[in-house]
CSV table of C-alpha atoms and ligand atoms in Angstrom, one decimal:
chain,number,residue,atom,x,y,z
A,1,MET,CA,-54.2,10.9,100.4
A,2,SER,CA,-56.4,8.3,102.1
A,3,SER,CA,-59.8,9.3,103.4
A,4,GLU,CA,-58.6,8.9,107.0
A,5,GLU,CA,-55.7,11.3,106.5
A,6,SER,CA,-57.7,14.0,104.7
A,7,LEU,CA,-60.5,13.8,107.3
A,8,GLU,CA,-58.0,14.1,110.1
A,9,ARG,CA,-56.8,17.3,108.5
A,10,THR,CA,-60.2,18.9,108.3
A,11,GLN,CA,-61.1,17.8,111.8
A,12,ALA,CA,-57.9,19.0,113.3
A,13,VAL,CA,-58.4,22.6,112.3
A,14,ALA,CA,-62.0,22.9,113.7
A,15,PRO,CA,-61.9,25.2,116.8
A,16,PRO,CA,-63.8,24.0,119.9
A,17,SER,CA,-66.4,26.8,119.5
A,18,LEU,CA,-67.2,25.6,116.0
A,19,THR,CA,-67.5,22.0,117.1
A,20,ARG,CA,-69.8,23.0,120.0
A,21,ALA,CA,-72.0,25.1,117.6
A,22,LYS,CA,-72.1,22.2,115.1
A,23,ARG,CA,-73.3,19.8,117.9
A,24,LEU,CA,-76.1,22.2,118.8
A,25,LEU,CA,-77.3,22.7,115.3
A,26,HIS,CA,-77.0,19.0,114.5
A,27,ARG,CA,-79.3,18.3,117.5
A,28,SER,CA,-81.9,20.9,116.2
A,29,TYR,CA,-81.6,19.7,112.6
A,30,ALA,CA,-82.2,16.1,113.7
A,31,LYS,CA,-85.6,17.2,115.1
A,32,LEU,CA,-86.8,18.5,111.7
A,33,PRO,CA,-88.8,16.1,109.5
A,34,ASP,CA,-86.9,14.4,106.6
A,35,PHE,CA,-87.4,15.6,103.1
A,36,THR,CA,-89.7,13.3,101.2
A,37,PRO,CA,-88.6,10.9,98.5
A,38,LEU,CA,-90.6,13.0,96.0
A,39,GLU,CA,-88.7,16.1,97.0
A,40,TYR,CA,-85.4,14.2,96.6
A,41,ARG,CA,-86.5,13.0,93.2
A,42,ASP,CA,-87.4,16.5,92.0
A,43,TRP,CA,-84.3,18.3,93.3
A,44,ASP,CA,-80.9,18.2,91.8
A,45,ASP,CA,-77.8,18.5,94.1
A,46,LYS,CA,-77.9,22.3,93.9
A,47,GLN,CA,-81.5,22.5,94.9
A,48,LEU,CA,-81.0,20.1,97.7
A,49,ARG,CA,-78.1,22.2,99.1
A,50,GLN,CA,-80.3,25.3,98.8
A,51,GLN,CA,-83.1,23.7,100.8
A,52,VAL,CA,-80.7,22.5,103.5
A,53,LEU,CA,-79.0,25.9,103.6
A,54,ALA,CA,-82.4,27.6,104.1
A,55,ARG,CA,-83.2,25.3,107.0
A,56,LEU,CA,-79.7,25.9,108.5
A,57,ARG,CA,-80.0,29.7,108.2
A,58,GLN,CA,-83.3,29.5,110.1
A,59,LEU,CA,-81.7,27.4,112.9
A,60,VAL,CA,-78.7,29.8,113.1
A,61,GLU,CA,-81.1,32.7,113.6
A,62,GLU,CA,-83.1,30.8,116.2
A,63,HIS,CA,-80.0,29.9,118.2
A,64,ALA,CA,-78.1,33.1,117.7
A,65,ALA,CA,-77.8,33.8,121.4
A,66,GLN,CA,-76.3,30.4,122.1
A,67,LEU,CA,-73.9,30.3,119.2
A,68,GLY,CA,-71.7,33.1,120.6
A,69,LYS,CA,-68.9,34.5,118.4
A,70,VAL,CA,-68.6,31.6,116.0
A,71,ASP,CA,-68.0,32.5,112.3
A,72,THR,CA,-71.4,31.9,110.8
A,73,ASP,CA,-70.1,31.4,107.3
A,74,SER,CA,-67.7,28.6,108.3
A,75,LEU,CA,-70.4,27.1,110.4
A,76,LEU,CA,-73.0,27.0,107.6
A,77,SER,CA,-70.5,25.7,105.1
A,78,ALA,CA,-69.3,22.9,107.4
A,79,LEU,CA,-72.8,21.9,108.3
A,80,LEU,CA,-74.0,22.1,104.7
A,81,ASN,CA,-71.3,19.7,103.6
A,82,GLU,CA,-72.0,17.3,106.4
A,83,LEU,CA,-75.7,17.3,105.8
A,84,THR,CA,-75.8,17.1,102.1
A,85,ARG,CA,-72.9,14.7,101.7
A,86,MET,CA,-72.3,11.6,103.7
A,87,GLY,CA,-70.0,13.1,106.3
A,88,PRO,CA,-66.9,10.9,106.9
A,89,LEU,CA,-68.5,8.3,104.7
A,90,GLN,CA,-68.4,10.4,101.6
A,91,GLN,CA,-64.8,9.5,100.7
A,92,LEU,CA,-65.0,5.9,101.9
A,93,MET,CA,-67.9,5.3,99.5
A,94,LYS,CA,-65.6,6.3,96.6
A,95,GLU,CA,-62.4,4.6,97.7
A,96,GLU,CA,-61.5,1.7,95.6
A,97,GLY,CA,-61.3,-1.7,97.2
A,98,VAL,CA,-63.6,-0.8,100.2
A,99,THR,CA,-66.2,-3.5,100.3
A,100,GLU,CA,-67.8,-2.9,103.7
A,101,VAL,CA,-68.3,0.1,106.0
A,102,MET,CA,-69.5,-0.5,109.5
A,103,ILE,CA,-70.3,2.3,112.0
A,104,ASN,CA,-71.1,1.4,115.6
A,105,GLY,CA,-72.1,4.7,117.1
A,106,PRO,CA,-70.5,8.1,116.4
A,107,ASP,CA,-66.9,7.2,117.5
A,108,THR,CA,-66.4,3.7,116.0
A,109,LEU,CA,-65.9,3.1,112.3
A,110,TYR,CA,-64.6,0.0,110.7
A,111,VAL,CA,-63.9,-0.8,107.0
A,112,GLU,CA,-63.2,-3.9,105.1
A,113,LYS,CA,-60.7,-3.3,102.3
A,114,ALA,CA,-59.1,-6.1,100.2
A,115,GLY,CA,-60.7,-8.6,102.6
A,116,LYS,CA,-59.1,-7.1,105.7
A,117,LEU,CA,-61.1,-5.5,108.5
A,118,ARG,CA,-59.6,-2.3,110.0
A,119,ARG,CA,-60.8,0.3,112.5
A,120,LEU,CA,-60.3,3.9,111.3
A,121,LYS,CA,-59.7,5.5,114.7
A,122,ARG,CA,-59.6,9.1,113.4
A,123,LEU,CA,-62.8,8.9,111.3
A,124,THR,CA,-65.6,9.8,113.6
A,125,PHE,CA,-68.9,11.8,113.6
A,126,ASN,CA,-69.3,15.0,115.6
A,127,SER,CA,-72.0,13.5,117.7
A,128,GLU,CA,-74.8,10.9,117.7
A,129,ASP,CA,-77.1,13.6,116.2
A,130,HIS,CA,-74.6,14.1,113.3
A,131,LEU,CA,-74.5,10.3,112.7
A,132,GLN,CA,-78.3,10.0,112.8
A,133,ALA,CA,-78.7,12.9,110.4
A,134,THR,CA,-76.3,11.2,108.0
A,135,ALA,CA,-78.2,7.9,108.3
A,136,ARG,CA,-81.5,9.7,107.7
A,137,GLN,CA,-80.1,11.5,104.8
A,138,ILE,CA,-78.9,8.2,103.3
A,139,LEU,CA,-82.3,6.7,103.8
A,140,ALA,CA,-84.7,9.5,103.0
A,141,PRO,CA,-84.2,9.6,99.2
A,142,LEU,CA,-84.7,5.8,99.2
A,143,GLY,CA,-88.1,6.2,100.9
A,144,LYS,CA,-86.9,4.7,104.2
A,145,SER,CA,-86.8,6.2,107.6
A,146,ILE,CA,-85.6,5.4,111.1
A,147,SER,CA,-87.9,7.8,112.8
A,148,GLY,CA,-91.1,7.0,114.6
A,149,GLY,CA,-91.9,3.5,115.6
A,150,GLN,CA,-89.4,1.8,113.2
A,151,PRO,CA,-85.8,2.5,114.2
A,152,MET,CA,-84.4,-0.1,111.8
A,153,ALA,CA,-84.2,0.1,108.0
A,154,ASP,CA,-82.7,-1.8,105.1
A,155,ALA,CA,-82.2,-0.2,101.6
A,156,ARG,CA,-80.3,-0.2,98.4
A,157,MET,CA,-78.4,2.9,97.6
A,158,LYS,CA,-78.3,4.5,94.1
A,159,ASP,CA,-74.8,3.0,93.4
A,160,GLY,CA,-76.2,-0.5,94.3
A,161,SER,CA,-74.6,-0.6,97.8
A,162,ARG,CA,-76.8,-2.2,100.4
A,163,VAL,CA,-77.3,-0.3,103.6
A,164,ASN,CA,-78.7,-1.3,107.0
A,165,VAL,CA,-79.4,1.1,109.8
A,166,VAL,CA,-80.4,0.4,113.4
A,167,ALA,CA,-81.0,3.4,115.6
A,168,PRO,CA,-81.5,3.8,119.4
A,169,PRO,CA,-83.2,2.5,121.4
A,170,LEU,CA,-82.6,-0.7,119.5
A,171,SER,CA,-78.9,0.1,119.5
A,172,PRO,CA,-78.3,1.8,122.8
A,173,ASN,CA,-74.6,2.7,122.0
A,174,GLY,CA,-75.6,4.8,119.1
A,175,THR,CA,-76.8,4.5,115.5
A,176,THR,CA,-75.3,1.6,113.7
A,177,ILE,CA,-74.9,1.7,109.9
A,178,THR,CA,-73.6,-1.2,107.8
A,179,ILE,CA,-72.9,-0.6,104.2
A,180,ARG,CA,-72.0,-3.4,101.8
A,181,ARG,CA,-70.4,-2.1,98.7
A,182,PHE,CA,-70.2,-4.0,95.5
A,183,ALA,CA,-67.6,-3.9,92.8
A,184,PRO,CA,-68.7,-1.2,90.3
A,185,LYS,CA,-68.7,-3.8,87.5
A,186,PRO,CA,-70.0,-7.2,88.7
A,187,TYR,CA,-67.3,-9.8,88.9
A,188,THR,CA,-67.2,-12.2,85.9
A,189,GLY,CA,-66.1,-15.8,85.9
A,190,HIS,CA,-62.8,-14.7,84.6
A,191,ASP,CA,-62.4,-12.3,87.5
A,192,LEU,CA,-63.2,-14.9,90.1
A,193,THR,CA,-60.8,-17.5,88.7
A,194,ARG,CA,-58.1,-14.7,88.5
A,195,PHE,CA,-58.7,-14.0,92.2
A,196,GLY,CA,-58.3,-17.7,92.9
A,197,THR,CA,-61.9,-18.0,94.2
A,198,LEU,CA,-62.5,-21.1,92.0
A,199,SER,CA,-60.5,-23.1,89.5
A,200,PRO,CA,-61.1,-22.9,85.7
A,201,ASN,CA,-62.5,-26.4,85.7
A,202,MET,CA,-64.9,-25.6,88.5
A,203,LEU,CA,-66.0,-22.6,86.4
A,204,ARG,CA,-66.5,-24.8,83.3
A,205,PHE,CA,-68.6,-27.3,85.3
A,206,LEU,CA,-70.8,-24.5,86.8
A,207,HIS,CA,-71.2,-22.9,83.4
A,208,LEU,CA,-72.4,-26.2,82.0
A,209,ALA,CA,-74.6,-26.9,85.1
A,210,VAL,CA,-76.4,-23.5,84.8
A,211,HIS,CA,-76.7,-23.7,81.0
A,212,GLU,CA,-78.1,-27.2,81.1
A,213,ARG,CA,-80.6,-26.3,83.8
A,214,ALA,CA,-79.3,-28.0,87.0
A,215,ASN,CA,-80.9,-26.6,90.2
A,216,ILE,CA,-78.1,-25.1,92.2
A,217,ILE,CA,-77.8,-23.8,95.7
A,218,VAL,CA,-74.8,-21.5,96.6
A,219,ALA,CA,-74.1,-21.8,100.3
A,220,GLY,CA,-71.7,-20.1,102.7
A,221,GLY,CA,-71.4,-17.8,105.7
A,222,THR,CA,-72.2,-14.1,106.0
A,223,GLY,CA,-70.2,-12.1,103.4
A,224,SER,CA,-68.6,-15.2,101.9
A,225,GLY,CA,-69.5,-14.0,98.4
A,226,LYS,CA,-72.7,-16.0,97.8
A,227,THR,CA,-74.6,-13.2,96.0
A,228,THR,CA,-71.5,-12.3,93.9
A,229,LEU,CA,-71.2,-15.9,92.8
A,230,LEU,CA,-75.0,-16.2,92.2
A,231,ASN,CA,-74.8,-13.1,90.0
A,232,MET,CA,-71.9,-14.6,88.0
A,233,LEU,CA,-73.7,-17.9,87.6
A,234,SER,CA,-77.0,-16.3,86.6
A,235,GLY,CA,-75.0,-14.7,83.7
A,236,PHE,CA,-74.7,-18.2,82.2
A,237,ILE,CA,-78.5,-18.5,81.7
A,238,PRO,CA,-79.1,-18.4,77.9
A,239,GLU,CA,-80.4,-15.1,76.5
A,240,ARG,CA,-83.6,-16.7,75.1
A,241,GLU,CA,-84.9,-17.8,78.5
A,242,ARG,CA,-87.3,-15.7,80.6
A,243,ILE,CA,-85.8,-15.1,84.1
A,244,VAL,CA,-87.6,-13.9,87.2
A,245,THR,CA,-85.3,-12.8,90.0
A,246,ILE,CA,-86.7,-12.4,93.6
A,247,GLU,CA,-84.8,-10.6,96.3
A,248,ASP,CA,-85.2,-8.6,99.5
A,249,ASN,CA,-83.1,-5.8,98.1
A,250,ALA,CA,-82.3,-6.0,94.4
A,251,GLU,CA,-78.5,-6.8,94.4
A,252,LEU,CA,-78.3,-9.0,91.3
A,253,GLN,CA,-77.3,-7.3,88.1
A,254,LEU,CA,-78.2,-9.6,85.2
A,255,LYS,CA,-77.6,-8.5,81.7
A,256,GLN,CA,-80.2,-10.7,79.9
A,257,GLU,CA,-83.0,-8.9,78.1
A,258,HIS,CA,-85.9,-11.1,79.1
A,259,LEU,CA,-85.7,-10.4,82.8
A,260,VAL,CA,-88.3,-9.6,85.5
A,261,CYS,CA,-86.9,-8.4,88.8
A,262,LEU,CA,-89.1,-8.6,91.9
A,263,GLU,CA,-88.3,-7.0,95.2
A,264,ALA,CA,-90.0,-7.9,98.5
A,265,ARG,CA,-91.0,-5.2,100.8
A,266,GLU,CA,-91.8,-4.6,104.5
A,267,SER,CA,-95.0,-2.9,105.5
A,268,GLY,CA,-94.7,0.8,105.3
A,269,LEU,CA,-96.4,4.2,105.1
A,270,GLY,CA,-98.0,3.7,108.5
A,271,GLY,CA,-99.5,0.3,107.6
A,272,MET,CA,-100.8,1.5,104.2
A,273,GLU,CA,-98.3,-0.7,102.4
A,274,GLU,CA,-98.6,-4.4,103.2
A,275,THR,CA,-95.7,-6.7,103.6
A,276,VAL,CA,-94.9,-8.7,100.5
A,277,SER,CA,-92.6,-11.6,101.4
A,278,ILE,CA,-90.1,-13.5,99.3
A,279,ARG,CA,-92.5,-16.4,99.6
A,280,ASP,CA,-95.4,-14.4,98.2
A,281,LEU,CA,-93.2,-13.4,95.2
A,282,VAL,CA,-92.0,-17.0,94.6
A,283,LYS,CA,-95.6,-18.1,94.5
A,284,ASN,CA,-96.5,-15.3,92.2
A,285,ALA,CA,-93.5,-15.9,90.0
A,286,LEU,CA,-94.9,-19.3,89.1
A,287,ARG,CA,-97.8,-17.6,87.4
A,288,MET,CA,-95.5,-15.5,85.3
A,289,ARG,CA,-94.3,-18.2,83.0
A,290,PRO,CA,-90.7,-18.1,84.0
A,291,ASP,CA,-88.1,-20.4,82.5
A,292,ARG,CA,-85.9,-19.7,85.5
A,293,ILE,CA,-86.4,-18.5,89.0
A,294,VAL,CA,-83.4,-16.9,90.8
A,295,VAL,CA,-84.0,-16.3,94.5
A,296,GLY,CA,-81.4,-14.0,96.0
A,297,GLU,CA,-81.5,-15.8,99.4
A,298,CYS,CA,-83.7,-18.5,100.7
A,299,ARG,CA,-84.1,-18.1,104.4
A,300,GLY,CA,-87.7,-18.6,105.3
A,301,ALA,CA,-91.0,-20.2,104.4
A,302,GLU,CA,-90.2,-19.8,100.7
A,303,ALA,CA,-87.8,-22.8,101.0
A,304,LEU,CA,-90.5,-25.4,100.3
A,305,ASP,CA,-92.1,-23.3,97.5
A,306,MET,CA,-88.7,-23.0,95.9
A,307,LEU,CA,-88.1,-26.8,96.1
A,308,GLN,CA,-91.5,-27.4,94.7
A,309,ALA,CA,-90.8,-25.0,91.8
A,310,MET,CA,-87.5,-26.8,91.1
A,311,ASN,CA,-89.4,-30.1,91.1
A,312,THR,CA,-92.2,-29.0,88.9
A,313,GLY,CA,-90.7,-27.8,85.7
A,314,HIS,CA,-88.8,-24.8,86.8
A,315,ASP,CA,-85.5,-26.6,86.7
A,316,GLY,CA,-82.4,-24.6,86.3
A,317,SER,CA,-83.4,-22.4,89.3
A,318,LEU,CA,-80.7,-20.9,91.5
A,319,THR,CA,-80.6,-19.6,95.0
A,320,THR,CA,-78.3,-19.0,98.0
A,321,LEU,CA,-78.6,-20.2,101.5
A,322,HIS,CA,-76.7,-19.3,104.7
A,323,ALA,CA,-75.0,-22.5,105.8
A,324,ASN,CA,-71.6,-23.6,107.0
A,325,SER,CA,-71.1,-26.8,104.9
A,326,PRO,CA,-72.9,-28.6,102.2
A,327,ARG,CA,-74.4,-31.0,104.8
A,328,ASP,CA,-75.5,-28.0,106.7
A,329,VAL,CA,-77.4,-26.9,103.6
A,330,LEU,CA,-79.6,-30.0,103.9
A,331,ALA,CA,-80.2,-29.5,107.6
A,332,ARG,CA,-81.0,-25.8,107.1
A,333,LEU,CA,-83.5,-26.6,104.3
A,334,GLU,CA,-85.2,-29.1,106.6
A,335,THR,CA,-85.4,-26.6,109.4
A,336,LEU,CA,-86.8,-23.8,107.2
A,337,ILE,CA,-89.5,-26.1,105.9
A,338,MET,CA,-90.4,-27.3,109.4
A,339,MET,CA,-90.3,-23.8,110.8
A,340,ALA,CA,-92.8,-22.7,108.1
A,341,GLY,CA,-95.3,-25.1,109.9
A,342,TYR,CA,-95.6,-27.8,107.3
A,343,GLN,CA,-96.5,-31.1,108.9
A,344,LEU,CA,-94.5,-33.2,106.5
A,345,PRO,CA,-92.7,-36.3,107.7
A,346,ILE,CA,-88.9,-35.9,107.6
A,347,LYS,CA,-88.6,-38.6,104.9
A,348,ALA,CA,-90.9,-36.6,102.6
A,349,ILE,CA,-89.0,-33.4,103.2
A,350,ARG,CA,-85.7,-35.1,102.4
A,351,GLN,CA,-87.1,-36.7,99.3
A,352,GLN,CA,-88.2,-33.3,98.1
A,353,ILE,CA,-84.8,-31.9,98.7
A,354,ALA,CA,-83.0,-34.8,97.0
A,355,SER,CA,-85.1,-34.7,93.9
A,356,ALA,CA,-85.1,-30.9,93.7
A,357,VAL,CA,-81.5,-29.9,94.2
A,358,GLN,CA,-78.7,-31.2,92.0
A,359,VAL,CA,-75.6,-29.1,92.9
A,360,ILE,CA,-74.4,-27.4,96.1
A,361,VAL,CA,-71.6,-24.9,95.8
A,362,HIS,CA,-70.0,-24.0,99.1
A,363,GLN,CA,-68.0,-20.8,99.4
A,364,ALA,CA,-66.2,-19.4,102.4
A,365,ARG,CA,-64.3,-16.3,103.5
A,366,LEU,CA,-61.0,-17.5,104.7
A,367,SER,CA,-59.0,-16.0,107.6
A,368,ASP,CA,-56.9,-13.9,105.2
A,369,GLY,CA,-60.0,-12.3,103.7
A,370,THR,CA,-60.0,-14.2,100.4
A,371,ARG,CA,-63.1,-16.0,99.1
A,372,LYS,CA,-62.9,-19.6,98.0
A,373,VAL,CA,-65.2,-22.2,96.6
A,374,ILE,CA,-64.3,-24.8,99.1
A,375,SER,CA,-66.5,-27.6,97.7
A,376,ILE,CA,-68.8,-28.4,94.9
A,377,MET,CA,-71.1,-31.3,95.7
A,378,GLU,CA,-73.7,-33.2,93.9
A,379,ILE,CA,-76.8,-34.8,95.4
A,380,THR,CA,-76.8,-38.3,94.0
A,381,GLY,CA,-79.9,-39.7,95.6
A,382,ILE,CA,-81.4,-40.8,98.9
A,383,GLN,CA,-80.9,-44.0,100.8
A,384,GLU,CA,-83.4,-44.8,103.6
A,385,GLU,CA,-83.6,-41.3,105.1
A,386,THR,CA,-80.1,-40.1,104.2
A,387,ILE,CA,-79.4,-37.8,101.3
A,388,LEU,CA,-76.3,-38.8,99.5
A,389,LEU,CA,-73.7,-36.2,98.7
A,390,GLN,CA,-70.8,-36.7,96.4
A,391,GLU,CA,-67.9,-34.1,96.2
A,392,LEU,CA,-66.9,-33.2,92.6
A,393,PHE,CA,-64.4,-30.5,93.3
A,394,GLY,CA,-62.8,-29.1,96.4
A,395,TRP,CA,-60.1,-26.9,97.8
A,396,GLN,CA,-57.5,-28.2,100.2
A,397,ARG,CA,-55.4,-26.1,102.5
A,398,THR,CA,-51.7,-26.9,102.3
A,399,GLY,CA,-50.5,-24.3,104.8
A,400,VAL,CA,-50.4,-20.7,105.9
A,401,ALA,CA,-47.7,-18.4,104.6
A,402,GLU,CA,-45.8,-16.1,107.0
A,403,ASP,CA,-47.9,-13.1,106.0
A,404,GLY,CA,-51.0,-15.0,107.1
A,405,THR,CA,-52.3,-15.9,103.6
A,406,ASN,CA,-53.8,-19.3,103.1
A,407,GLN,CA,-52.1,-21.7,100.7
A,408,GLY,CA,-53.8,-24.6,99.1
A,409,ARG,CA,-54.9,-26.2,95.9
A,410,PHE,CA,-58.1,-27.0,94.0
A,411,ILE,CA,-58.8,-30.6,93.6
A,412,CYS,CA,-61.0,-32.6,91.3
A,413,ARG,CA,-62.4,-35.9,92.5
A,414,GLY,CA,-62.3,-37.4,89.0
A,415,MET,CA,-66.0,-38.3,88.9
A,416,ILE,CA,-68.4,-37.7,86.0
A,417,PRO,CA,-71.4,-36.2,87.8
A,418,LYS,CA,-74.7,-37.9,87.6
A,419,VAL,CA,-76.3,-34.7,86.5
A,420,VAL,CA,-73.8,-34.6,83.6
A,421,GLN,CA,-74.7,-38.2,82.6
A,422,LEU,CA,-78.3,-37.1,82.4
A,423,MET,CA,-77.3,-34.1,80.3
A,424,ARG,CA,-75.5,-36.4,77.9
A,425,GLU,CA,-78.5,-38.7,77.7
A,426,ARG,CA,-80.5,-35.7,76.7
A,427,GLY,CA,-78.1,-35.0,73.9
A,428,ALA,CA,-75.8,-32.3,75.3
A,429,THR,CA,-72.2,-32.5,74.2
A,430,VAL,CA,-69.9,-32.3,77.2
A,431,ASP,CA,-66.2,-32.1,77.2
A,432,LEU,CA,-65.3,-34.5,80.0
A,433,SER,CA,-61.8,-33.3,80.5
A,434,MET,CA,-62.9,-30.8,83.1
A,435,PHE,CA,-63.6,-33.7,85.5
A,436,ALA,CA,-60.1,-35.3,85.0
A,437,GLN,CA,-57.9,-35.4,88.1
A,438,ALA,CA,-54.4,-34.0,87.8
A,439,GLY,CA,-53.3,-37.6,87.0
A,440,GLY,CA,-55.1,-37.7,83.6
A,441,ASP,CA,-58.4,-38.7,81.9
A,442,ASP,CA,-58.1,-42.3,82.8
A,443,ALA,CA,-59.0,-41.4,86.4
A,444,LEU,CA,-62.5,-40.5,85.2
A,445,ARG,CA,-65.2,-42.8,86.5
A,446,PRO,CA,-69.0,-42.4,86.5
A,447,ILE,CA,-70.6,-42.0,89.9
B,501,ATP,N1,-64.6,-13.9,95.1
B,501,ATP,C1,-64.5,-12.7,95.7
B,501,ATP,N2,-63.3,-12.1,95.8
B,501,ATP,C2,-63.2,-10.9,96.4
B,501,ATP,N3,-64.2,-10.3,96.9
B,501,ATP,C3,-65.4,-10.8,96.8
B,501,ATP,C4,-65.6,-12.1,96.2
B,501,ATP,N4,-66.9,-12.4,96.3
B,501,ATP,C5,-67.5,-11.3,96.9
B,501,ATP,N5,-66.6,-10.4,97.2
B,501,ATP,C6,-66.9,-9.2,98.0
B,501,ATP,O1,-67.3,-9.5,99.3
B,501,ATP,C7,-68.4,-8.8,99.7
B,501,ATP,C8,-69.5,-9.7,100.1
B,501,ATP,O2,-70.0,-10.4,99.0
B,501,ATP,P1,-71.5,-10.9,98.8
B,501,ATP,O3,-72.5,-9.8,99.1
B,501,ATP,O4,-71.6,-11.6,97.5
B,501,ATP,O5,-71.5,-11.9,100.0
B,501,ATP,P2,-72.8,-12.7,100.6
B,501,ATP,O6,-72.3,-14.1,101.0
B,501,ATP,O7,-73.9,-12.7,99.7
B,501,ATP,O8,-73.1,-11.8,101.9
B,501,ATP,P3,-74.5,-11.9,102.8
B,501,ATP,O9,-74.3,-13.1,103.7
B,501,ATP,O10,-74.4,-10.6,103.6
B,501,ATP,O11,-75.6,-11.9,101.9
B,501,ATP,C9,-68.8,-7.8,98.6
B,501,ATP,O12,-68.3,-6.6,98.9
B,501,ATP,C10,-68.1,-8.4,97.4
B,501,ATP,O13,-67.7,-7.5,96.4
B,502,MG,MG1,-75.9,-12.1,99.9
């Protein structure tokens, strides 16, 4: 039975008096302070349920006159389940294939499953108070809150999922929760080629590029699979190297032993905790003797620091950037650097970019929900003020099938990348067959 069907059954049997009573108690419960992260840490599930039950009993007593003839046991057990589990979200968070859960107020819930976005009309919350209680209960154990002056929060759940909550008045139509779920086991290169995200030769090239310390930017739109690809690529960093990862919310799951994970933070605890930005962490990472720096996403003033790191001996660094094409990556980097207030002439910025970045991988989420590496480009140099890009691999759409799935093929441009020529000069052995066009090896030509 799907989560929608089973929830429909439980909601259908709730009599109106019980629903009314639940609304009333949700409202009162929402006014109580959250349990603290320390309490959550010290209690197991049973103890948490006992604590919530004690609070609920107290509220039932206080509101006895308004509750009427409702069956108190059913009321307490329904509320206890809603307040200690994640309400309608509980089952969705376990359902295989669900990659995104989006709640826009108590009556509107969308999920993305197997790349398709769908509204679950029958899955709703009892009220805005119930929804807010659920959001608070997700956030409180993680040390985050939407009460007080900060009705917006971002956190990583215990299972690795990323959650974002925006509460009224910032979202006037009701609390908005967005949960990004990750595959329980991170996708490997083999998985991604099996899904048709990239071709085996693209994978071989990217493996080589990471292993041989090319600086790589993974670009794409929201939810296009940048972090997933970055995670897979980071797995190609040799075991002996010291890696420092820097993220807003730790999403990367690297297996290497010599690993330091740094996580930025917003100011918190009423101003007692200062903001530590990605940029602060990039600067700090340079003092930690890293062999590699992996920045989860570059989207602010850290862009220049990252490029400088790439240019000053921390080659082999990896990051992602929100952009709509490889050319757009260059424009975005320029904008980020200028927005950070550096008074550098555009030519100097472009020179920094051209000498820092070697490879741009562009990934997209297609209309049928699949993720594809659309293009792998190399930066080959700079002429006057124009950065030169050369496509090495790409994906070409050939049509759309009746069921809406995109059809296409991966292509190789038949070039030996400049970065590979440098690797060979340094003594690396490279099997050049990965760059051969379908026509055969004789199509190979150096750029
Ligand atoms: N190649 C893929 N095939 C199928 N699903 C994928 C693939 N890559 C990523 N996903 C799924 O898509 C969702 C988004 O992936 P991911 O977080 O990597 O994207 P993103 O581009 O980093 O998103 P954001 O812009 O929010 O940072 C995740 O649930 C992930 O499991
Ligand atoms: Mg991401």
